[in-house]
Short mmCIF file of C-alpha atoms in Angstrom, two decimals:
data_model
loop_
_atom_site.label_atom_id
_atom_site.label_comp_id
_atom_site.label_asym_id
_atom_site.label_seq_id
_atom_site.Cartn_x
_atom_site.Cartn_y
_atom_site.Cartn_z
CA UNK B 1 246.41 57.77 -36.69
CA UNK B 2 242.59 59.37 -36.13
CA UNK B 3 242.93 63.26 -35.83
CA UNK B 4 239.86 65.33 -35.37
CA UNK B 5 238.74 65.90 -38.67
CA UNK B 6 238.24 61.99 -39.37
CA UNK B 7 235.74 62.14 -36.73
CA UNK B 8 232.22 63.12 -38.10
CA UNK B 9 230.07 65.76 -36.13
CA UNK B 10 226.42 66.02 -35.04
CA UNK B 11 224.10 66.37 -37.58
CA UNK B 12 225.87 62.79 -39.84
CA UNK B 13 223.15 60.04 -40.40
CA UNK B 14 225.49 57.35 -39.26
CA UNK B 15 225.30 59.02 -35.70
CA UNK B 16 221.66 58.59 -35.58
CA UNK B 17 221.30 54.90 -37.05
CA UNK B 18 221.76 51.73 -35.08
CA UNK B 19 225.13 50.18 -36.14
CA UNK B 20 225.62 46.69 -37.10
CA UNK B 21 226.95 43.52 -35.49
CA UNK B 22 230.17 42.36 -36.37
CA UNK B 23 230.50 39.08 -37.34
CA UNK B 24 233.86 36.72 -36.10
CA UNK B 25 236.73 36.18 -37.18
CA UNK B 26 236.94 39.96 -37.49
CA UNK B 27 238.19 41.21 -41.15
CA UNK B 28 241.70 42.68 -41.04
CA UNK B 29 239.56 46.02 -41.35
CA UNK B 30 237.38 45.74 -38.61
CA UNK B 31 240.42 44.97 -36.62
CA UNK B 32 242.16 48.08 -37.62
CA UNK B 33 239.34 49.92 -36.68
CA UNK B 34 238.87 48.69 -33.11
CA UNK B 35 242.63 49.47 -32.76
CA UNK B 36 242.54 53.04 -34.33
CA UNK B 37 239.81 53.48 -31.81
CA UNK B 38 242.08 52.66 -28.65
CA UNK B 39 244.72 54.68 -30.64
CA UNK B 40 242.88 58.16 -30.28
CA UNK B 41 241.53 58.15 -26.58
CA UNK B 42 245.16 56.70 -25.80
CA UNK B 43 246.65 59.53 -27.51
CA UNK B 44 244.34 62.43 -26.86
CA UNK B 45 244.90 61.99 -23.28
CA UNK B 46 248.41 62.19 -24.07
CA UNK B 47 249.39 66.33 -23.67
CA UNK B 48 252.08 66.16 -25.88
CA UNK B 49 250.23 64.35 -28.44
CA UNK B 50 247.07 65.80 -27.46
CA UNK B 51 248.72 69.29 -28.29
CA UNK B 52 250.78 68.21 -31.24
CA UNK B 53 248.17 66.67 -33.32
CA UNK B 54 245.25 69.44 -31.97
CA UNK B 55 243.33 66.38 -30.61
CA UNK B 56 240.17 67.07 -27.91
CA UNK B 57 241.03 65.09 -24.98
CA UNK B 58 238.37 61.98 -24.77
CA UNK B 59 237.92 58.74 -22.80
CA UNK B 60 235.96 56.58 -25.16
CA UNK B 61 235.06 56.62 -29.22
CA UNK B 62 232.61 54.64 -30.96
CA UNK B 63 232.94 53.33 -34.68
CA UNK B 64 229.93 55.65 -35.85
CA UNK B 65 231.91 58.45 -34.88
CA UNK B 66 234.36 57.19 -37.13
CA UNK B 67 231.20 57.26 -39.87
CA UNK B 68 231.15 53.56 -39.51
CA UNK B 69 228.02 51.94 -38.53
CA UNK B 70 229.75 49.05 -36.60
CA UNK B 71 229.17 47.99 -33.10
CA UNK B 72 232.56 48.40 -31.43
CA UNK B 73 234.36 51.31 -29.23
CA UNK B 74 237.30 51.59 -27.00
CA UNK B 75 237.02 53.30 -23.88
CA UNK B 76 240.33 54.23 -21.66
CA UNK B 77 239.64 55.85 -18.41
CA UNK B 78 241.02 55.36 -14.62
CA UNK B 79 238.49 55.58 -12.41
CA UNK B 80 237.41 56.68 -8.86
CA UNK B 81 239.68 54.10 -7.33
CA UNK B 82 242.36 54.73 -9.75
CA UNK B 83 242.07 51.36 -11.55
CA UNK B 84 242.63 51.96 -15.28
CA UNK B 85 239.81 50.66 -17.26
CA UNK B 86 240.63 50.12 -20.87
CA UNK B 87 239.06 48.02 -23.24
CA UNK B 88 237.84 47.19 -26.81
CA UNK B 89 234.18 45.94 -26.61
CA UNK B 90 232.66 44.63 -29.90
CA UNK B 91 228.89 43.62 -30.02
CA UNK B 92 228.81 45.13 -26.49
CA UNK B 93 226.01 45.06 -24.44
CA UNK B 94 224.32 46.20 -20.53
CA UNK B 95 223.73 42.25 -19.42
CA UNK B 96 222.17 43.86 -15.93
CA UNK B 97 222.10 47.36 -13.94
CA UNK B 98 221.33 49.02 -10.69
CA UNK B 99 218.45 51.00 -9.96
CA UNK B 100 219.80 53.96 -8.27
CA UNK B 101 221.07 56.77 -11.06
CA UNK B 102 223.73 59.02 -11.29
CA UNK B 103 224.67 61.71 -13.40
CA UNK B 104 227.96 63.69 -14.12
CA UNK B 105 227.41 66.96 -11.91
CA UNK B 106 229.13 68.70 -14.92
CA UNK B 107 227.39 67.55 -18.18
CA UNK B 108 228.60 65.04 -20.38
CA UNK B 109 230.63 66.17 -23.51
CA UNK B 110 231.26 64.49 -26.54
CA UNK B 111 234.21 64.42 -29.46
CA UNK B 112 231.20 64.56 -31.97
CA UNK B 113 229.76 67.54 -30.79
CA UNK B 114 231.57 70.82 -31.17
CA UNK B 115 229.38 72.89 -28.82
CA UNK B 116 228.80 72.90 -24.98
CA UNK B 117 225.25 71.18 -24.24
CA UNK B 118 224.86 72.33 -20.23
CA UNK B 119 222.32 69.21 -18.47
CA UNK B 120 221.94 66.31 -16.18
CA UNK B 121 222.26 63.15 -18.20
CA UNK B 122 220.89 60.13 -15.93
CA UNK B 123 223.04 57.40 -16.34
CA UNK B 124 222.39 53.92 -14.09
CA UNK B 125 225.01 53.83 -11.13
CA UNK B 126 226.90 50.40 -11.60
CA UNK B 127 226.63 48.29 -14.72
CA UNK B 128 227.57 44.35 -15.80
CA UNK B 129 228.58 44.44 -18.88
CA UNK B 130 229.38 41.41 -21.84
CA UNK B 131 231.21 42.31 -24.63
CA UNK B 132 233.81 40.24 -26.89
CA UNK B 133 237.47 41.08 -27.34
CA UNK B 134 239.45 41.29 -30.86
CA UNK B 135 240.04 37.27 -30.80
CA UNK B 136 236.14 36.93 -30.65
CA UNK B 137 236.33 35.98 -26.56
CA UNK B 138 233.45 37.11 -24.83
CA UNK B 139 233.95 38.99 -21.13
CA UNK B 140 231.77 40.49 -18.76
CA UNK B 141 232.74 43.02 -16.57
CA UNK B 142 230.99 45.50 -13.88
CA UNK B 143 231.12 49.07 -13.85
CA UNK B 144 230.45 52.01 -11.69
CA UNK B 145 231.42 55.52 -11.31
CA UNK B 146 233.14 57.44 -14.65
CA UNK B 147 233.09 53.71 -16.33
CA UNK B 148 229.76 53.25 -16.02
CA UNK B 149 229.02 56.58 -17.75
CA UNK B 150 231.37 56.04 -20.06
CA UNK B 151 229.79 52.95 -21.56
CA UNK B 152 226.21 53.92 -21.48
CA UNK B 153 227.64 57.13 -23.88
CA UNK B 154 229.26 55.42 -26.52
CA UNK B 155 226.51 52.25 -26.65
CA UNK B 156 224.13 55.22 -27.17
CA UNK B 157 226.10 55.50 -30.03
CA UNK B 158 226.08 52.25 -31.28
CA UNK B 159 222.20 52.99 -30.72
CA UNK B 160 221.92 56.18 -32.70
CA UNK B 161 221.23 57.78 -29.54
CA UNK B 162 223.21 61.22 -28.55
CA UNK B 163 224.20 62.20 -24.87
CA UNK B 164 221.91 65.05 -25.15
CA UNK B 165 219.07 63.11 -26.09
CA UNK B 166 218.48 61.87 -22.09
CA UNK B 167 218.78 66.11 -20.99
CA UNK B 168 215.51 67.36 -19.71
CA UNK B 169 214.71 70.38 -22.83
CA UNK B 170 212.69 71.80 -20.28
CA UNK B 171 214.81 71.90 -16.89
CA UNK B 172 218.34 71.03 -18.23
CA UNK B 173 219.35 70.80 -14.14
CA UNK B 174 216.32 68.88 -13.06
CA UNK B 175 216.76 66.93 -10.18
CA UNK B 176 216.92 63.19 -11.04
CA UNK B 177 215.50 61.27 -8.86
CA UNK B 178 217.30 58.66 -6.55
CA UNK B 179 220.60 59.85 -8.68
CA UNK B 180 223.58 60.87 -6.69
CA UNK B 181 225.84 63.20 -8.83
CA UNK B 182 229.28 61.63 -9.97
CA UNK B 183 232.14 64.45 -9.65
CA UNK B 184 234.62 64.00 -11.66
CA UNK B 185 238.18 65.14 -11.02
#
């Protein structure tokens, strides 16, 4: 089971390098991984668990955060329309996007960064996504809303690209345009 301190914090070279392809069949350990992945957001959104174990709440975690330079993550949200999204996307990638923005109206955190970093992070509005599964399948799905966010964050990982990297340094709260904010609940 991942608990906090196997996840490695701002400031590790592996979150600032672009991670690797995986090649198919997966090794047993690369399959582990992607599953340990699902295993943490799963859990930490768990309260029991969550409190138990002392594990920060999250809805996605990327390999490199696992110091791993791989390209796979797990994301498990439900979003605006209360559809749970949860998948494992290895080799993952943005096959199209929209033009209009958004942005989440209350900053974007991260498991890999213990401090608050206040900003608007622009974010495209609805996504298509390919990806492939564990069994080497690949899928495409689209995104909007949380999702959408979601995914852009941890392929900036895969990218050795941090969430605060897109904040204005200037004007944190600048006004992005054609972005509508994305509340989340």
């Amino acid at each position: 089971m991942i608990l906090m301190e196997h996840i490695v914090r701002e400031g590790h070279p592996v979150l600032r390098t672009r991670a690797e392809e995986l090649i198919f069949p997966l090794s047993e350990v690369d399959r582990e991984l992607s599953e340990d992945l699902m295993g943490y957001v799963i859990n930490s959104q768990d309260a029991e668990l969550s409190e138990k174990f002392g594990l920060r709440p999250g809805i996605g975690l990327a390999a490199p955060q696992l110091g791993k330079s791989k390209r796979i993550f797990a994301l498990h949200i439900t979003d605006v329309d209360q559809e749970a999204t949860s998948f494992i996307a290895i080799n993952p990638k943005i096959a199209s996007h929209s033009i209009e923005k958004t942005y989440l109206s209350s900053g974007e955190g991260c498991l890999s960064v213990d401090r608050d970093v206040e900003g608007y992070v622009p974010r495209y509005a609805r996504i298509t996504i390919k990806a492939f599964d564990l069994q080497g399948n690949e899928f495409k799905k689209r995104l909007k809303g949380i999702a959408a966010i979601a995914f852009q964050h941890e392929l900036d990982h895969l990218n050795g690209i941090m969430f605060f990297d897109h904040i204005d340094k200037e004007v944190p709260f600048k006004d992005i345009p054609g972005a509508t904010p994305f509340e989340r609940d």
